[in-house]
């Protein structure tokens, strides 16, 4: 067989995914794609009955593109795609996959669930500072930091649901709205005869 013919056969085997000469390793388990504050992280559990000496390679794709290489030959059980050099779309629909390798043993690829960034990303907690000014409580709220873009670029109508209460009593809801692109302050004036020592702030899309 000529060298050109041999090269053609080798390329065909690689492209077809044929693992001639490689033993099959159990596949990673519980593969899931997650997003918080517009990051994109693939997580998984190690193959059953195989935990040592295993390296993982991950890939990800959108609904309109082929797979891109993610993390390569890592020993950890997660890969943060948003930390790579390839930019992510705020409104993209993503899928991830992972395979395991140990020496000449290779597992099949295992795909994750799908995630649509702006619909499925969980918004984390804002940074909240409280100041007591006599009978008034001043609240300074800073939007959570996003891995891609900023909160109000993605959710322009986001508001904060603020509740405050005294230990042993029911929460007293107070709806505070702000469409400002900057950090913002507000004040609440509870009953001056009562001491309120608990405040909770939740972002609402």
Short mmCIF file of C-alpha atoms in Angstrom, two decimals:
data_model
loop_
_atom_site.label_atom_id
_atom_site.label_comp_id
_atom_site.label_asym_id
_atom_site.label_seq_id
_atom_site.Cartn_x
_atom_site.Cartn_y
_atom_site.Cartn_z
CA UNK A 1 0.00 0.00 0.00
CA UNK A 2 1.38 3.42 -0.94
CA UNK A 3 2.03 6.10 1.71
CA UNK A 4 -0.80 8.23 0.26
CA UNK A 5 -3.29 5.36 0.59
CA UNK A 6 -2.17 4.69 4.17
CA UNK A 7 -2.65 8.34 5.10
CA UNK A 8 -6.14 8.30 3.61
CA UNK A 9 -7.09 5.26 5.69
CA UNK A 10 -5.76 6.88 8.89
CA UNK A 11 -7.66 10.10 8.27
CA UNK A 12 -10.84 8.14 7.62
CA UNK A 13 -10.47 6.26 10.89
CA UNK A 14 -9.97 9.48 12.86
CA UNK A 15 -12.91 11.30 11.28
CA UNK A 16 -15.22 8.33 11.69
CA UNK A 17 -14.44 8.17 15.42
CA UNK A 18 -13.19 4.60 15.17
CA UNK A 19 -11.05 3.81 18.23
CA UNK A 20 -9.14 0.89 16.76
CA UNK A 21 -6.72 -0.44 19.35
CA UNK A 22 -8.27 1.56 22.20
CA UNK A 23 -10.09 -0.09 25.10
CA UNK A 24 -13.49 1.31 26.02
CA UNK A 25 -13.67 3.18 29.34
CA UNK A 26 -16.92 3.69 31.21
CA UNK A 27 -18.47 7.04 30.33
CA UNK A 28 -18.76 10.03 32.69
CA UNK A 29 -22.10 10.16 34.54
CA UNK A 30 -24.64 12.81 35.44
CA UNK A 31 -23.41 15.26 32.79
CA UNK A 32 -25.17 18.60 33.19
CA UNK A 33 -24.75 22.07 31.78
CA UNK A 34 -25.39 24.89 34.25
CA UNK A 35 -25.40 28.67 34.19
CA UNK A 36 -25.28 31.27 36.94
CA UNK A 37 -24.84 34.97 36.25
CA UNK A 38 -24.45 34.19 32.54
CA UNK A 39 -21.53 31.79 32.87
CA UNK A 40 -21.60 28.38 31.20
CA UNK A 41 -20.21 25.45 33.17
CA UNK A 42 -20.28 21.74 32.27
CA UNK A 43 -20.18 19.40 35.26
CA UNK A 44 -20.13 15.61 35.53
CA UNK A 45 -19.37 12.67 37.81
CA UNK A 46 -16.48 10.28 37.20
CA UNK A 47 -17.15 6.96 35.45
CA UNK A 48 -18.56 4.23 37.65
CA UNK A 49 -15.83 2.21 39.39
CA UNK A 50 -13.16 4.38 37.73
CA UNK A 51 -11.87 7.42 39.59
CA UNK A 52 -8.07 7.49 39.37
CA UNK A 53 -5.79 8.57 36.55
CA UNK A 54 -8.62 9.80 34.32
CA UNK A 55 -8.42 12.91 32.15
CA UNK A 56 -11.41 14.60 30.55
CA UNK A 57 -11.95 16.54 27.35
CA UNK A 58 -15.02 18.71 26.81
CA UNK A 59 -16.70 20.43 23.88
CA UNK A 60 -19.69 22.72 23.45
CA UNK A 61 -21.90 23.94 20.63
CA UNK A 62 -24.85 26.19 19.88
CA UNK A 63 -28.01 25.06 18.14
CA UNK A 64 -26.68 26.53 14.88
CA UNK A 65 -23.00 25.53 14.98
CA UNK A 66 -20.71 22.53 15.26
CA UNK A 67 -18.88 21.54 18.46
CA UNK A 68 -16.00 23.74 19.68
CA UNK A 69 -13.14 22.41 21.80
CA UNK A 70 -13.50 23.31 25.47
CA UNK A 71 -11.20 22.06 28.22
CA UNK A 72 -8.66 19.40 27.18
CA UNK A 73 -7.09 16.70 29.35
CA UNK A 74 -8.27 18.06 32.69
CA UNK A 75 -8.59 16.03 35.88
CA UNK A 76 -11.33 18.16 37.49
CA UNK A 77 -15.02 17.33 37.10
CA UNK A 78 -16.09 20.62 35.55
CA UNK A 79 -15.20 22.98 32.72
CA UNK A 80 -16.11 26.67 32.64
CA UNK A 81 -16.71 27.47 28.96
CA UNK A 82 -17.23 31.15 29.77
CA UNK A 83 -13.60 31.41 30.91
CA UNK A 84 -12.28 30.37 27.49
CA UNK A 85 -11.33 32.76 24.71
CA UNK A 86 -14.37 32.06 22.53
CA UNK A 87 -17.15 34.60 23.27
CA UNK A 88 -20.59 33.30 24.22
CA UNK A 89 -23.90 34.60 22.93
CA UNK A 90 -26.25 36.17 25.49
CA UNK A 91 -29.19 34.47 23.81
CA UNK A 92 -27.53 31.30 22.51
CA UNK A 93 -28.82 27.77 23.10
CA UNK A 94 -25.90 25.59 24.19
CA UNK A 95 -25.12 21.91 24.62
CA UNK A 96 -21.97 20.42 26.13
CA UNK A 97 -20.35 17.01 26.04
CA UNK A 98 -17.47 15.23 27.74
CA UNK A 99 -15.40 12.09 27.27
CA UNK A 100 -12.92 10.38 29.57
CA UNK A 101 -9.50 8.95 28.81
CA UNK A 102 -6.96 6.94 30.75
CA UNK A 103 -3.94 5.76 28.82
CA UNK A 104 -5.29 3.81 25.86
CA UNK A 105 -8.79 3.61 27.33
CA UNK A 106 -11.34 6.07 25.93
CA UNK A 107 -15.02 6.52 26.79
CA UNK A 108 -17.85 7.48 24.47
CA UNK A 109 -18.91 11.14 24.41
CA UNK A 110 -21.79 11.98 26.75
CA UNK A 111 -23.99 14.98 25.93
CA UNK A 112 -25.56 17.30 28.48
CA UNK A 113 -28.91 19.03 28.66
CA UNK A 114 -29.52 22.19 26.62
CA UNK A 115 -29.35 25.69 28.11
CA UNK A 116 -30.64 28.95 26.67
CA UNK A 117 -28.52 31.58 28.33
CA UNK A 118 -30.99 34.41 28.95
CA UNK A 119 -33.84 32.04 29.92
CA UNK A 120 -32.02 29.47 32.07
CA UNK A 121 -29.18 31.34 33.74
CA UNK A 122 -29.73 31.74 37.48
CA UNK A 123 -29.28 35.27 38.79
CA UNK A 124 -27.07 35.31 41.87
CA UNK A 125 -27.35 37.49 44.93
CA UNK A 126 -26.61 41.21 44.69
CA UNK A 127 -24.10 42.86 46.99
CA UNK A 128 -26.10 44.54 49.77
CA UNK A 129 -24.87 47.02 52.39
CA UNK A 130 -27.04 48.31 55.25
CA UNK A 131 -26.59 51.58 57.11
CA UNK A 132 -28.58 52.73 60.13
CA UNK A 133 -29.42 56.44 60.12
CA UNK A 134 -31.59 57.08 63.14
CA UNK A 135 -35.05 55.65 62.45
CA UNK A 136 -34.16 55.03 58.79
CA UNK A 137 -32.42 52.02 57.26
CA UNK A 138 -30.37 52.85 54.17
CA UNK A 139 -29.80 50.03 51.68
CA UNK A 140 -27.06 50.14 49.03
CA UNK A 141 -27.51 47.52 46.30
CA UNK A 142 -24.93 46.52 43.69
CA UNK A 143 -25.98 44.29 40.77
CA UNK A 144 -24.36 40.81 40.69
CA UNK A 145 -21.37 40.56 38.35
CA UNK A 146 -22.08 38.64 35.14
CA UNK A 147 -19.55 36.48 33.31
CA UNK A 148 -20.91 37.78 30.01
CA UNK A 149 -22.22 41.36 29.74
CA UNK A 150 -24.07 42.99 32.67
CA UNK A 151 -27.37 42.36 34.44
CA UNK A 152 -29.28 45.27 32.93
CA UNK A 153 -27.96 44.63 29.43
CA UNK A 154 -29.67 41.23 29.55
CA UNK A 155 -32.63 41.95 31.86
CA UNK A 156 -33.41 45.62 31.35
CA UNK A 157 -36.53 45.52 33.54
CA UNK A 158 -34.94 43.71 36.50
CA UNK A 159 -36.05 44.94 39.93
CA UNK A 160 -35.32 43.97 43.53
CA UNK A 161 -37.80 42.50 45.95
CA UNK A 162 -36.84 43.67 49.44
CA UNK A 163 -38.23 42.24 52.67
CA UNK A 164 -37.35 43.23 56.22
CA UNK A 165 -38.46 41.86 59.56
CA UNK A 166 -37.71 41.55 63.24
CA UNK A 167 -36.66 38.20 64.68
CA UNK A 168 -39.69 36.10 65.51
CA UNK A 169 -42.08 38.09 63.29
CA UNK A 170 -43.38 37.70 59.76
CA UNK A 171 -41.56 39.33 56.85
CA UNK A 172 -42.83 42.71 55.67
CA UNK A 173 -42.52 42.96 51.86
CA UNK A 174 -41.40 46.16 50.20
CA UNK A 175 -41.12 46.29 46.40
CA UNK A 176 -38.32 48.52 45.16
CA UNK A 177 -37.91 49.18 41.45
CA UNK A 178 -34.97 50.64 39.58
CA UNK A 179 -34.12 50.54 35.88
CA UNK A 180 -30.89 52.43 36.39
CA UNK A 181 -27.73 50.97 34.90
CA UNK A 182 -25.80 52.09 37.98
CA UNK A 183 -25.63 50.95 41.59
CA UNK A 184 -28.40 52.52 43.61
CA UNK A 185 -29.50 53.36 47.14
CA UNK A 186 -32.89 53.44 48.83
CA UNK A 187 -34.31 54.05 52.28
CA UNK A 188 -36.97 52.31 54.36
CA UNK A 189 -38.47 53.71 57.55
CA UNK A 190 -39.85 51.00 59.83
CA UNK A 191 -41.67 51.67 63.04
CA UNK A 192 -39.14 53.66 65.11
CA UNK A 193 -40.19 51.79 68.24
CA UNK A 194 -39.16 48.46 66.75
CA UNK A 195 -35.70 47.13 65.93
CA UNK A 196 -35.52 45.34 62.55
CA UNK A 197 -32.42 43.23 62.23
CA UNK A 198 -33.06 41.11 59.12
CA UNK A 199 -33.20 42.27 55.49
CA UNK A 200 -33.37 40.14 52.34
CA UNK A 201 -32.88 41.37 48.76
CA UNK A 202 -33.80 39.21 45.74
CA UNK A 203 -33.44 40.14 42.07
CA UNK A 204 -36.63 39.74 40.02
CA UNK A 205 -36.62 39.52 36.22
#
